[in-house]
Tab-separated table of C-alpha atoms and ligand atoms in Angstrom:
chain	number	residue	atom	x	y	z
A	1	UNK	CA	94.980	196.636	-135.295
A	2	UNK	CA	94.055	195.571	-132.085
A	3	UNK	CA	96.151	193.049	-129.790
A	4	UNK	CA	93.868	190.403	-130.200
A	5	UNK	CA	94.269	190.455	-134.051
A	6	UNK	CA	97.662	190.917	-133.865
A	7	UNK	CA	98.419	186.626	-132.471
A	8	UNK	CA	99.781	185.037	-135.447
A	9	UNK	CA	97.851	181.920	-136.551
A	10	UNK	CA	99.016	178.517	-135.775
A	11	UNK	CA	100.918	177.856	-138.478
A	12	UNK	CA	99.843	175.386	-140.843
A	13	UNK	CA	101.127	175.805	-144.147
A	14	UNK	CA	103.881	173.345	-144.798
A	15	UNK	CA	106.940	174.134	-146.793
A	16	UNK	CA	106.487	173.867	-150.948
A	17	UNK	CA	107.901	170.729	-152.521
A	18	UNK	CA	108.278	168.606	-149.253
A	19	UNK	CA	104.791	167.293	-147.852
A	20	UNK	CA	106.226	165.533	-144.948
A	21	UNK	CA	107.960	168.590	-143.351
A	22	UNK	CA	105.893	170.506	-140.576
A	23	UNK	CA	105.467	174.151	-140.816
A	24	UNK	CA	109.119	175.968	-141.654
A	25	UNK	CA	107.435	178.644	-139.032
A	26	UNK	CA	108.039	175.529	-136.074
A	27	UNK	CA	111.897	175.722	-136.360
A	28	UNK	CA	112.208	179.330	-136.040
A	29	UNK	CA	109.773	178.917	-133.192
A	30	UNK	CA	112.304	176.949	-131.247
A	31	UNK	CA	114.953	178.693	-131.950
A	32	UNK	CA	113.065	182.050	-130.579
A	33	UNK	CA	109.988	181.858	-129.355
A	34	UNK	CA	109.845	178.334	-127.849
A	35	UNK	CA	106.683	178.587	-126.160
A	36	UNK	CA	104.646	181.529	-127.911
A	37	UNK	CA	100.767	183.112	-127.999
A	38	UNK	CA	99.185	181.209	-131.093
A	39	UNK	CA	95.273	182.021	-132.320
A	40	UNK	CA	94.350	178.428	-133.359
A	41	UNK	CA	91.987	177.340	-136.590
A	42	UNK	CA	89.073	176.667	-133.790
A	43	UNK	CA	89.343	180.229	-132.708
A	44	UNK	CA	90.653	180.754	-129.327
A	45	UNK	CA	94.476	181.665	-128.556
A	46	UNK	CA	96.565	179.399	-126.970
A	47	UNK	CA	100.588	179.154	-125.876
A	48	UNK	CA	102.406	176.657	-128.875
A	49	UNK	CA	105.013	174.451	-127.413
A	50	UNK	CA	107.491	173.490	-129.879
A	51	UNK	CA	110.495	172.150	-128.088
A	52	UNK	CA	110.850	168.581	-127.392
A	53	UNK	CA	111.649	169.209	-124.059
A	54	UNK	CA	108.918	171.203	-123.235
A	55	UNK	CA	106.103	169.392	-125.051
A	56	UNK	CA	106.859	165.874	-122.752
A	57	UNK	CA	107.293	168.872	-119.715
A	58	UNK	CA	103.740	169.491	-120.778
A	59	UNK	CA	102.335	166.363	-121.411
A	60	UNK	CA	103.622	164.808	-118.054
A	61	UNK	CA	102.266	167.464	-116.125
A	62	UNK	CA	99.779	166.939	-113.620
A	63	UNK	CA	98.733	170.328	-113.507
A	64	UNK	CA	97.699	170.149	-117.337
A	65	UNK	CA	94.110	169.198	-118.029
A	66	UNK	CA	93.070	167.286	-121.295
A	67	UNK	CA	88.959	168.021	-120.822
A	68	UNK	CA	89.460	170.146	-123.757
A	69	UNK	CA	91.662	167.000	-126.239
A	70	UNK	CA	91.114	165.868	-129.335
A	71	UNK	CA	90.039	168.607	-132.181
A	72	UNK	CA	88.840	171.402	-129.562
A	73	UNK	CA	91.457	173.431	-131.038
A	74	UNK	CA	90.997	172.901	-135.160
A	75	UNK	CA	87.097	172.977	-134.921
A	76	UNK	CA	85.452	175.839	-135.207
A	77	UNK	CA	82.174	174.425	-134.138
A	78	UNK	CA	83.480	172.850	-130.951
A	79	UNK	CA	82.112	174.069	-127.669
A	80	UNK	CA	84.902	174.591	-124.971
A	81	UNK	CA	83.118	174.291	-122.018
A	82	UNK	CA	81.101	170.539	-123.127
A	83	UNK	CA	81.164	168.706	-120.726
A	84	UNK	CA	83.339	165.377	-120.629
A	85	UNK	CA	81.189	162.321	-120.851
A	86	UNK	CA	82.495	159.546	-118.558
A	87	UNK	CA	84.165	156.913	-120.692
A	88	UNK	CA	85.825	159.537	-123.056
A	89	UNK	CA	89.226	158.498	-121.968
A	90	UNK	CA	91.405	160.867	-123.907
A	91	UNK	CA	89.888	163.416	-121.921
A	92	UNK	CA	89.781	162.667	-118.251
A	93	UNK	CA	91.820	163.754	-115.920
A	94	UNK	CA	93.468	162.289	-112.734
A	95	UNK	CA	91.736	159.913	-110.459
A	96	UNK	CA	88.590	159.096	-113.176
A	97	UNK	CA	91.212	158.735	-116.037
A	98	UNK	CA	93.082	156.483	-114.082
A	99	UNK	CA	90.550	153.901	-112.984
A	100	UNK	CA	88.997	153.693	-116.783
A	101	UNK	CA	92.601	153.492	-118.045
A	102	UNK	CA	93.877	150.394	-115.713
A	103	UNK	CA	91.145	148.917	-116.879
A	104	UNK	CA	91.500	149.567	-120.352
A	105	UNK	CA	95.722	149.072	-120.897
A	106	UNK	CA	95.792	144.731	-119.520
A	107	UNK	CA	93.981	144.710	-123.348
A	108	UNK	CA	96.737	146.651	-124.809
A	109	UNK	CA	99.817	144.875	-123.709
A	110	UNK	CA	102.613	143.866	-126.423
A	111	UNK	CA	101.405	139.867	-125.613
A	112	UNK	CA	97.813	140.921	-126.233
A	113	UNK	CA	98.554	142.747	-129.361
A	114	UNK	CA	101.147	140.096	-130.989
A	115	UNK	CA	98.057	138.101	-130.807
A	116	UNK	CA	96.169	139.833	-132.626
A	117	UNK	CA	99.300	139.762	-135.469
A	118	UNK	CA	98.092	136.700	-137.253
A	119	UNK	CA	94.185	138.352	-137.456
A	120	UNK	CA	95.912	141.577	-139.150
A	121	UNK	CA	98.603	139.555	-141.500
A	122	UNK	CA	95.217	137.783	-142.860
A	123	UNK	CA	93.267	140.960	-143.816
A	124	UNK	CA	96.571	142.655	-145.210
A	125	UNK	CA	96.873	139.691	-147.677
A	126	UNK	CA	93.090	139.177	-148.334
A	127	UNK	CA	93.182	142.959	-149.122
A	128	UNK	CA	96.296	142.650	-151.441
A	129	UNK	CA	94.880	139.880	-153.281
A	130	UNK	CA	91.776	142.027	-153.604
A	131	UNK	CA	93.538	144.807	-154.886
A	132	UNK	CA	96.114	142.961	-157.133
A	133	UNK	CA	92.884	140.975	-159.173
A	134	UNK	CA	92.226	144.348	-160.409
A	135	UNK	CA	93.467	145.683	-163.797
A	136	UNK	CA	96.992	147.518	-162.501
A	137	UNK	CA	95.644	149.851	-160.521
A	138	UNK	CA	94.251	150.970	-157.364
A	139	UNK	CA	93.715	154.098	-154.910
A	140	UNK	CA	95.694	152.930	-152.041
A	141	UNK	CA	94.031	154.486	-149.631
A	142	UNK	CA	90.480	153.293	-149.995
A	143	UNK	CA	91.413	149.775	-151.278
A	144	UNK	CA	94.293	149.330	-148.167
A	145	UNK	CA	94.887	151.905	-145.549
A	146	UNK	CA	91.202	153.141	-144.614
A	147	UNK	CA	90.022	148.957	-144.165
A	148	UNK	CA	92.540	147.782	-142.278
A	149	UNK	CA	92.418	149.946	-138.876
A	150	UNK	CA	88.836	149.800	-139.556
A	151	UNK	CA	88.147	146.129	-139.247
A	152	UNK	CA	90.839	145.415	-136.631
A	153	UNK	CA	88.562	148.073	-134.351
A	154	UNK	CA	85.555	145.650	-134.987
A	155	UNK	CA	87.932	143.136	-134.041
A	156	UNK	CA	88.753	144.957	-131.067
A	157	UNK	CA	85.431	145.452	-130.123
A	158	UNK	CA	84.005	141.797	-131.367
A	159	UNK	CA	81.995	143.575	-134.021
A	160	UNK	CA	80.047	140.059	-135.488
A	161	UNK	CA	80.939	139.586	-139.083
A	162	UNK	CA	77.395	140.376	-140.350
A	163	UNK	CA	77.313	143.812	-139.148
A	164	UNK	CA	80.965	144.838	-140.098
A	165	UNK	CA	80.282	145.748	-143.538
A	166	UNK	CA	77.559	148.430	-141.838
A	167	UNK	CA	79.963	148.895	-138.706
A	168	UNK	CA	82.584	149.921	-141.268
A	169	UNK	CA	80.378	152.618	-143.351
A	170	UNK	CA	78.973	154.431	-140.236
A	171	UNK	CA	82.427	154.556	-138.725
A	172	UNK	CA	83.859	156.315	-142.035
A	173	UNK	CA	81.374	158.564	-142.149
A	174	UNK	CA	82.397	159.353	-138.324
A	175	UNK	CA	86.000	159.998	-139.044
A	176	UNK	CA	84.988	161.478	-142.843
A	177	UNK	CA	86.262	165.038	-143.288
A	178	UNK	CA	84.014	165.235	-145.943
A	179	UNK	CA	80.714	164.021	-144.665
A	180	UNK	CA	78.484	166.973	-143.112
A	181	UNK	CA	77.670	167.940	-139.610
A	182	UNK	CA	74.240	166.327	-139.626
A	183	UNK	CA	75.783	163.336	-141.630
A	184	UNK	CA	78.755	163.019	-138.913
A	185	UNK	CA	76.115	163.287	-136.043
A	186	UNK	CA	73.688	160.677	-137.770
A	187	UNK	CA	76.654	157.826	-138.044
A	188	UNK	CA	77.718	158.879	-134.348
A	189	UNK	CA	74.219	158.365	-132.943
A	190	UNK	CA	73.700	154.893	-134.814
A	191	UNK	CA	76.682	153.526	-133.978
A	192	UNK	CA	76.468	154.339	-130.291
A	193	UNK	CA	73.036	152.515	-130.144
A	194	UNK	CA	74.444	149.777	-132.171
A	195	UNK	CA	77.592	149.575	-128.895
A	196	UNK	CA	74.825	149.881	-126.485
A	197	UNK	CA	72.675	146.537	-127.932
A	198	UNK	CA	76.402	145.215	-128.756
A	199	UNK	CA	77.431	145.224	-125.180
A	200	UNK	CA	74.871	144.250	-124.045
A	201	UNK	CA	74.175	141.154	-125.334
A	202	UNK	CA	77.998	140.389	-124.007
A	203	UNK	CA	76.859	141.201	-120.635
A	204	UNK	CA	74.717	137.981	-121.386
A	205	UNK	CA	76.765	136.360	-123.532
A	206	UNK	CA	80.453	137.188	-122.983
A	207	UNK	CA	82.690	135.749	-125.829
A	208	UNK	CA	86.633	136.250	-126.261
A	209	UNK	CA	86.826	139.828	-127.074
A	210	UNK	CA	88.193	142.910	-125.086
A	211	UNK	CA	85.120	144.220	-124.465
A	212	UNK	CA	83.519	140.884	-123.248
A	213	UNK	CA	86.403	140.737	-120.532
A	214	UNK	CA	85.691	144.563	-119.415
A	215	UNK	CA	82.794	143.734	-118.796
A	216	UNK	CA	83.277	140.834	-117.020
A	217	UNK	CA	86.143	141.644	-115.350
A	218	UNK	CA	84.410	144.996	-113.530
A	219	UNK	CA	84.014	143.541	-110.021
A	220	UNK	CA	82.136	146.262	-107.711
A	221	UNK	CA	83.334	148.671	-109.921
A	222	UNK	CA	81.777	147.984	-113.446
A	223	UNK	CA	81.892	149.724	-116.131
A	224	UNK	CA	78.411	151.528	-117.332
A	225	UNK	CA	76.808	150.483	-120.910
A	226	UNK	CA	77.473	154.245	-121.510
A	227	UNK	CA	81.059	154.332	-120.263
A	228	UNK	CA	81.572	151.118	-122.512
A	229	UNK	CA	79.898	152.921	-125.543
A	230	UNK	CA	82.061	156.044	-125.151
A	231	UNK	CA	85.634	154.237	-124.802
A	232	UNK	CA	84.176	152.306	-127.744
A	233	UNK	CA	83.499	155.098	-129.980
A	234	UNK	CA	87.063	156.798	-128.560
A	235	UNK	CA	89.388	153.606	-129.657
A	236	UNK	CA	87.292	154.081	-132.957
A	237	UNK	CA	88.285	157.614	-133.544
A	238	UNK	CA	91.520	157.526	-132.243
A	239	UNK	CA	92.297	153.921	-134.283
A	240	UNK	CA	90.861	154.425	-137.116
A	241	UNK	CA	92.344	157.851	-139.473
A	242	UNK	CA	95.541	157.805	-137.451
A	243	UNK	CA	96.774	154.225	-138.483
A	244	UNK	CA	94.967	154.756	-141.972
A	245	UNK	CA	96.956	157.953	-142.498
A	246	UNK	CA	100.218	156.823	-141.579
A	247	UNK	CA	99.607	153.551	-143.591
A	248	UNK	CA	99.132	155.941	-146.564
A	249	UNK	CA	101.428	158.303	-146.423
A	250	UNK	CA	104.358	155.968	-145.353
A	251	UNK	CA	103.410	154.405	-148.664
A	252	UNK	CA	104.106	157.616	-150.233
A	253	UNK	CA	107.407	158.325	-148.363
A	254	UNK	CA	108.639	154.815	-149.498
A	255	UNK	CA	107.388	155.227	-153.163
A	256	UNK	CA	109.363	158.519	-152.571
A	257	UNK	CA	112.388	156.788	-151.644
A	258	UNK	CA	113.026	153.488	-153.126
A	259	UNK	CA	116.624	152.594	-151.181
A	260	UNK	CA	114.881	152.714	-148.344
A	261	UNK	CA	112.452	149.717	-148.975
A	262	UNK	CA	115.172	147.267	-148.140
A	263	UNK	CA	115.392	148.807	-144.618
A	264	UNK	CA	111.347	148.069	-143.987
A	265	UNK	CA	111.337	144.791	-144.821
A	266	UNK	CA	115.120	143.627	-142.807
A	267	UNK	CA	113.777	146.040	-139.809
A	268	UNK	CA	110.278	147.200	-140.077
A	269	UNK	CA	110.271	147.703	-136.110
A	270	UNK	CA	113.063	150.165	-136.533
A	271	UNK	CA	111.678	151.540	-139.782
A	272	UNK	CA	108.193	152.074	-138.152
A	273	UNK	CA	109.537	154.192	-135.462
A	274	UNK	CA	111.144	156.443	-137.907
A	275	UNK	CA	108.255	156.767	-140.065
A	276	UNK	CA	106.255	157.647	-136.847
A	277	UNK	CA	108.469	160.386	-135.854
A	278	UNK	CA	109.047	161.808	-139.577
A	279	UNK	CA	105.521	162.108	-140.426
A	280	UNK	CA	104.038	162.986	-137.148
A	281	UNK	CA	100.387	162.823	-138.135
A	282	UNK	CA	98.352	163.924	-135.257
A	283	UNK	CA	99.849	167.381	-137.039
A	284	UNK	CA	97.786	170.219	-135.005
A	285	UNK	CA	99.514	168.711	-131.762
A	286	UNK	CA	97.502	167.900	-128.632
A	287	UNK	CA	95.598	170.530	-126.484
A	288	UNK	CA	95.942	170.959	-122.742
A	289	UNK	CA	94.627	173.407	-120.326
A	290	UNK	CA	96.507	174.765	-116.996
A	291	UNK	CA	93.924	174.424	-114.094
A	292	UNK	CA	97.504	176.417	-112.186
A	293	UNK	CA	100.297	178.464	-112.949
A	294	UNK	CA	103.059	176.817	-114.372
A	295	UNK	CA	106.584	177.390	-116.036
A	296	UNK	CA	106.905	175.925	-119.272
A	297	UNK	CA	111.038	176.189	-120.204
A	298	UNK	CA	111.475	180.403	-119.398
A	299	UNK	CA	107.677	181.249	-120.235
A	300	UNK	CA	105.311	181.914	-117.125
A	301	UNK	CA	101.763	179.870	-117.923
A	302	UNK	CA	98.921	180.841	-116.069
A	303	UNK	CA	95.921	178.889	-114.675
A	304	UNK	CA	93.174	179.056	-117.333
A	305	UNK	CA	95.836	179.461	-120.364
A	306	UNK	CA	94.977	176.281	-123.219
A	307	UNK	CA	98.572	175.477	-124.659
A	308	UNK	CA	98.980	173.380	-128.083
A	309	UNK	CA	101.774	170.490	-127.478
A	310	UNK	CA	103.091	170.582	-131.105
A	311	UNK	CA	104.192	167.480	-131.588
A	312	UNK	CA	105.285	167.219	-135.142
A	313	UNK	CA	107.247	170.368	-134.261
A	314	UNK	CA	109.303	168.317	-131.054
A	315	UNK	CA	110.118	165.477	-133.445
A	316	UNK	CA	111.709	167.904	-135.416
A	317	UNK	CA	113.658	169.099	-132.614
A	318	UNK	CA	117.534	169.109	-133.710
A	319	UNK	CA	118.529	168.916	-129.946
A	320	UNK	CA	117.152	165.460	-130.016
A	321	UNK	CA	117.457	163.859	-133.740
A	322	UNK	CA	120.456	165.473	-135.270
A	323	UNK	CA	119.548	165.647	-139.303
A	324	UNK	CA	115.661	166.084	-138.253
A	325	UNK	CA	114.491	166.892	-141.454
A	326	UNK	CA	116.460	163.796	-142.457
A	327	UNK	CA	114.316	160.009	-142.734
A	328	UNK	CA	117.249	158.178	-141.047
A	329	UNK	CA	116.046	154.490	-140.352
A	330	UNK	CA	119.307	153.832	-138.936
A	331	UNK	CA	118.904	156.920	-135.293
A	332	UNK	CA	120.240	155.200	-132.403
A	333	UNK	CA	117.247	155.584	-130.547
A	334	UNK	CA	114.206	155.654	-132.875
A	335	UNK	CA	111.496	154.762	-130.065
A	336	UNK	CA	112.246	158.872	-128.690
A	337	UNK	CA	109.550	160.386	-130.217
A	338	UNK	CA	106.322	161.430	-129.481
A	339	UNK	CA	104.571	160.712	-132.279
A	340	UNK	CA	102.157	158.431	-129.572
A	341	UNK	CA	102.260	161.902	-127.405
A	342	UNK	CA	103.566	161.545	-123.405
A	343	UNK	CA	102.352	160.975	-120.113
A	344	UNK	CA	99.299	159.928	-118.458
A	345	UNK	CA	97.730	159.753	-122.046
A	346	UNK	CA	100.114	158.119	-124.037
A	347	UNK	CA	98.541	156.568	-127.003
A	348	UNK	CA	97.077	153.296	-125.587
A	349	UNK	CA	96.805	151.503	-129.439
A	350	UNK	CA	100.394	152.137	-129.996
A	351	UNK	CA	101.466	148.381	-130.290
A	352	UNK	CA	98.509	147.308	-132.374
A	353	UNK	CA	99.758	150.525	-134.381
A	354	UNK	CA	102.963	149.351	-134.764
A	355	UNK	CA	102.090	146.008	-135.642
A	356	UNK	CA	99.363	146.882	-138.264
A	357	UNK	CA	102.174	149.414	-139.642
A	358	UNK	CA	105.113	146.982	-140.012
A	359	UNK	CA	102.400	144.265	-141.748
A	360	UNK	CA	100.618	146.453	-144.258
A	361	UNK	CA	104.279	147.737	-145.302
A	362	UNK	CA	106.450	145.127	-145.395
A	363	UNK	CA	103.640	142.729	-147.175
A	364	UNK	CA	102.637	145.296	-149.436
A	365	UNK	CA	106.026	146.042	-150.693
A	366	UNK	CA	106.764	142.324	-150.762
A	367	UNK	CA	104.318	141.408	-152.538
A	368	UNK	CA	104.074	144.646	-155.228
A	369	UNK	CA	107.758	145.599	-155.167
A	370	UNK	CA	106.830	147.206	-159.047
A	371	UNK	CA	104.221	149.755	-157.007
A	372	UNK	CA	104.381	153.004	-158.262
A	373	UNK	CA	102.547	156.165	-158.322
A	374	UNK	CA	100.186	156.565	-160.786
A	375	UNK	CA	99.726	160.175	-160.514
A	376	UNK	CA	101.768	163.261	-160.380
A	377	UNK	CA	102.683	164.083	-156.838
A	378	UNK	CA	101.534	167.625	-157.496
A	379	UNK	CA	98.733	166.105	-158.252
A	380	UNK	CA	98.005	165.111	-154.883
A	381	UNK	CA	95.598	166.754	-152.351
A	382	UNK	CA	96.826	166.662	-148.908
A	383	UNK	CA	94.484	167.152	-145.830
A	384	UNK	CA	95.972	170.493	-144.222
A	385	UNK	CA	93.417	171.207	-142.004
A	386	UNK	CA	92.051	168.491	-140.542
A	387	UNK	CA	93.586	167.183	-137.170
A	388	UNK	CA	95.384	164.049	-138.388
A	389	UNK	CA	97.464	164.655	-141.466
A	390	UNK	CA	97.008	162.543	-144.394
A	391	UNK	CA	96.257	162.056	-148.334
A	392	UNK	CA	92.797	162.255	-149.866
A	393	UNK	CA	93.522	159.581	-152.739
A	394	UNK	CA	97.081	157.313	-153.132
A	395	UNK	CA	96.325	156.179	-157.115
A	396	UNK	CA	99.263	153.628	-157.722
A	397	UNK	CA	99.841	150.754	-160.471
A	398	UNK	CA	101.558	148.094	-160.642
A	399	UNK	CA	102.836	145.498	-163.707
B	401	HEM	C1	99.769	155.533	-135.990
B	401	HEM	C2	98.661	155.512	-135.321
B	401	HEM	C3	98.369	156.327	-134.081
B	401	HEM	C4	98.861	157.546	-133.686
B	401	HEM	C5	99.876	158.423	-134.414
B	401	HEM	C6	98.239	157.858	-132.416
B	401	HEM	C7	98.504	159.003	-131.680
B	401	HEM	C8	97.989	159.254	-130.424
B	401	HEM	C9	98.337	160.399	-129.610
B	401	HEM	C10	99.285	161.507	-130.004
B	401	HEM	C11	97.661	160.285	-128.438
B	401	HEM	C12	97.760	161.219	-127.221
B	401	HEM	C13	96.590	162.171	-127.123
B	401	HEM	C14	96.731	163.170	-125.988
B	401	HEM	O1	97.740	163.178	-125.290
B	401	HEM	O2	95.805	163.970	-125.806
B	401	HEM	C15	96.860	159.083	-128.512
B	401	HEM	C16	96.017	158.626	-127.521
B	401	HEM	C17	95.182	157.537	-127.668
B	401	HEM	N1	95.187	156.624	-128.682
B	401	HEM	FE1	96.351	156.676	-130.327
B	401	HEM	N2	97.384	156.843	-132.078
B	401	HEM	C18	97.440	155.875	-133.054
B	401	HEM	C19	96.756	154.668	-133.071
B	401	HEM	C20	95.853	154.247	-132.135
B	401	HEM	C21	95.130	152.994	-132.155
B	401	HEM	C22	95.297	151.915	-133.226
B	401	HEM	C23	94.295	152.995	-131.082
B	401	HEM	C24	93.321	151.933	-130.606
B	401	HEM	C25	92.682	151.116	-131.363
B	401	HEM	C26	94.523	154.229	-130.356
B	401	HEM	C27	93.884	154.584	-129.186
B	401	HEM	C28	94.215	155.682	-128.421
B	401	HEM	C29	93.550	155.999	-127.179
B	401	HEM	C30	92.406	155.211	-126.530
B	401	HEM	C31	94.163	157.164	-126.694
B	401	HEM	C32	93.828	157.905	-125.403
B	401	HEM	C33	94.645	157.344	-124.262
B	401	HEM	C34	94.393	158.074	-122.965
B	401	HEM	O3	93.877	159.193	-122.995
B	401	HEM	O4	94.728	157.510	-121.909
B	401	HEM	N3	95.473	154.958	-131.024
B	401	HEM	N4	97.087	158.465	-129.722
């Protein structure tokens, strides 16, 4: 066996009989091999961070490139050395991440993103009273969780209501694990010309939408119609299977635990967080790249050395949540984890997360407090290898 063989794979099989838990492999991990050689699903080897500690070390790191984010590491296919193209935000680094982000976070602030509260409490409802005029039963995921994020992104990017229905398709297709390469290429190419003519016309015609004020507010630095496209396209990955996957499965959880319900509708701010940290979707972690040596806890990284922040792993940690296997809505300080990630690229959606998280919940549960499962939970197919976690189908009945 040569050494090469010999790096054990990241690990990815979760423990039998609880979905929610990461890999049993991460606790052992921190208990002896903190920061360890991993080969990853995408093929190259990489250090795994697992400790909480370490992974925001990592993450706030300055010497810690993110050219290589998103699902470099999970994708086989994905070519290490691409280029970045300007625009895609989650994978700048320093000075050219910085001047896209300032522009980027004024549209992202908690007063900016209560506003849009109302627009998401009216497609929760119209969604639940599209779901409850059907005979008992629904699958929650396509009826509820995919639509949501989906058409608050068109909101987001002032998508017109004609072309939403259209927007909507290509932009599953995108985010599909199921669609094929071609297929996945095909929606990506139409819906960046369909950004390009999109923006556009707002250079022309700017109405009251983020992407009106980008473009109006870019001074003598403006933002290109590509650079615009590609931070489109980004919010629209990053938005879309993340919120829809944590929409679902927090369904699940909650389903799973009845007593719990009362919690997410007295606090859902508090019961959010803890739903966040417990389920820890983006479940392959988040990939950086050393462009120097560095020390991560006792372990000697070298420049040129990609290292996996495993963040499901650090909100696991016990030295942080004490009963981390536990869903606790009551933790003392529930906002700790970093579900969002750390640092420089700290998820910029997280309040319009949060928000479209406590409204789906809390008015779901209000309004079907008989919803059930309408399948065995064996019966389930979870998405193991893809780079957010999630279920395929959530059948549940009601009445
Ligand atoms: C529950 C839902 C979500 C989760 C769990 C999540 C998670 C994350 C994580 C872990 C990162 C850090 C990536 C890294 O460090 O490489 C991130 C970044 C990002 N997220 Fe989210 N996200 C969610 C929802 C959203 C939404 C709704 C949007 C916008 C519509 C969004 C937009 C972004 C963007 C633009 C970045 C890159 C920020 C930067 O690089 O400066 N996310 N997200």
């Amino acid at each position: 066996m040569t050494a090469a063989s010999a790096t054990p794979a990241l690990p990815t099989a979760r423990p039998a009989g609880c979905p929610f838990d990461p890999p049993e492999d991460y606790a052992n991990r921190r208990e002896t091999a903190p920061t360890s050689r991993v080969r990853c699903p995408g093929g190259m080897d990489a250090w795994l961070v697992t400790r909480y500690s370490d992974v925001r070390a990592v993450l706030a790191d300055r010497a810690m490139s993110s050219r290589g984010a998103s699902s470099v590491h999970v994708n086989p296919n994905a070519d290490l050395d691409e280029e970045v193209s300007p625009g895609s935000i989650i994978q700048l680094d320093g000075a050219a991440h910085a001047r896209l982000r300032k522009k980027v976070i004024a549209e992202f602030t908690v007063r900016r993103v209560e506003a849009m509260r109302e627009y998401v409490q009216e497609l929760v409802e119209s969604h639940l009273d599209a779901m409850l005029a059907r005979p008992g039963h629904a699958d929650l995921v396509r009826d509820f969780a995919l639509p949501i994020p989906s058409l608050v992104i068109c909101e987001l990017l002032g998508v017109p209501y004609a072309d939403r229905a259209r927007f909507q398709h290509q932009s599953t297709t995108l985010v599909s694990t199921d669609a094929t390469r071609e297929e996945g290429q095909r929606a990506y190419d139409e819906l960046s010309t369909y950004l390009a003519g999109l923006f556009d016309d707002k250079r022309r015609n700017p109405r009251d939408d983020l992407f009106s004020r980008l473009i109006s507010r870019g001074g003598d630095d403006p933002l290109s119609t590509e650079e615009l496209v590609v931070l489109g396209l980004s919010l629209l990955v990053a938005g879309h299977e993340t919120t829809a996957n944590m929409i679902a499965l927090s369904t699940l959880v909650l389903l799973e635990h009845p007593s719990q319900r009362d919690v997410v509708l007295a606090q859902p701010e508090r019961a959010v967080e803890e739903l966040l940290r417990y389920l820890s979707v983006v479940q392959f972690g988040v990939l950086r790249y050393a462009t120097a040596d560095v020390q991560v806890g006792s372990r000697a990284v070298k420049a040129g050395e990609w290292l996996v922040a495993a963040l499901s792993s650090a909100n696991r940690d016990e030295d942080l949540f004490a009963g981390a296997d536990k869903l606790d809505f009551h933790r003392e300080s529930p906002r700790t984890h970093v579900a969002f990630g750390f640092g420089a690229h700290q998820c910029l959606g997280q309040q319009l997360a949060r928000v479209e998280l406590q409204e789906a919940l809390t008015r779901l549960f209000r309004r079907v407090p008989d919803l059930r499962l309408a399948a065995p939970r064996e019966s389930l197919v979870f998405k193991h290898n893809t780079l957010v976690y999630g279920v395929r189908e959530l059948p549940v009945a009601w009445g």
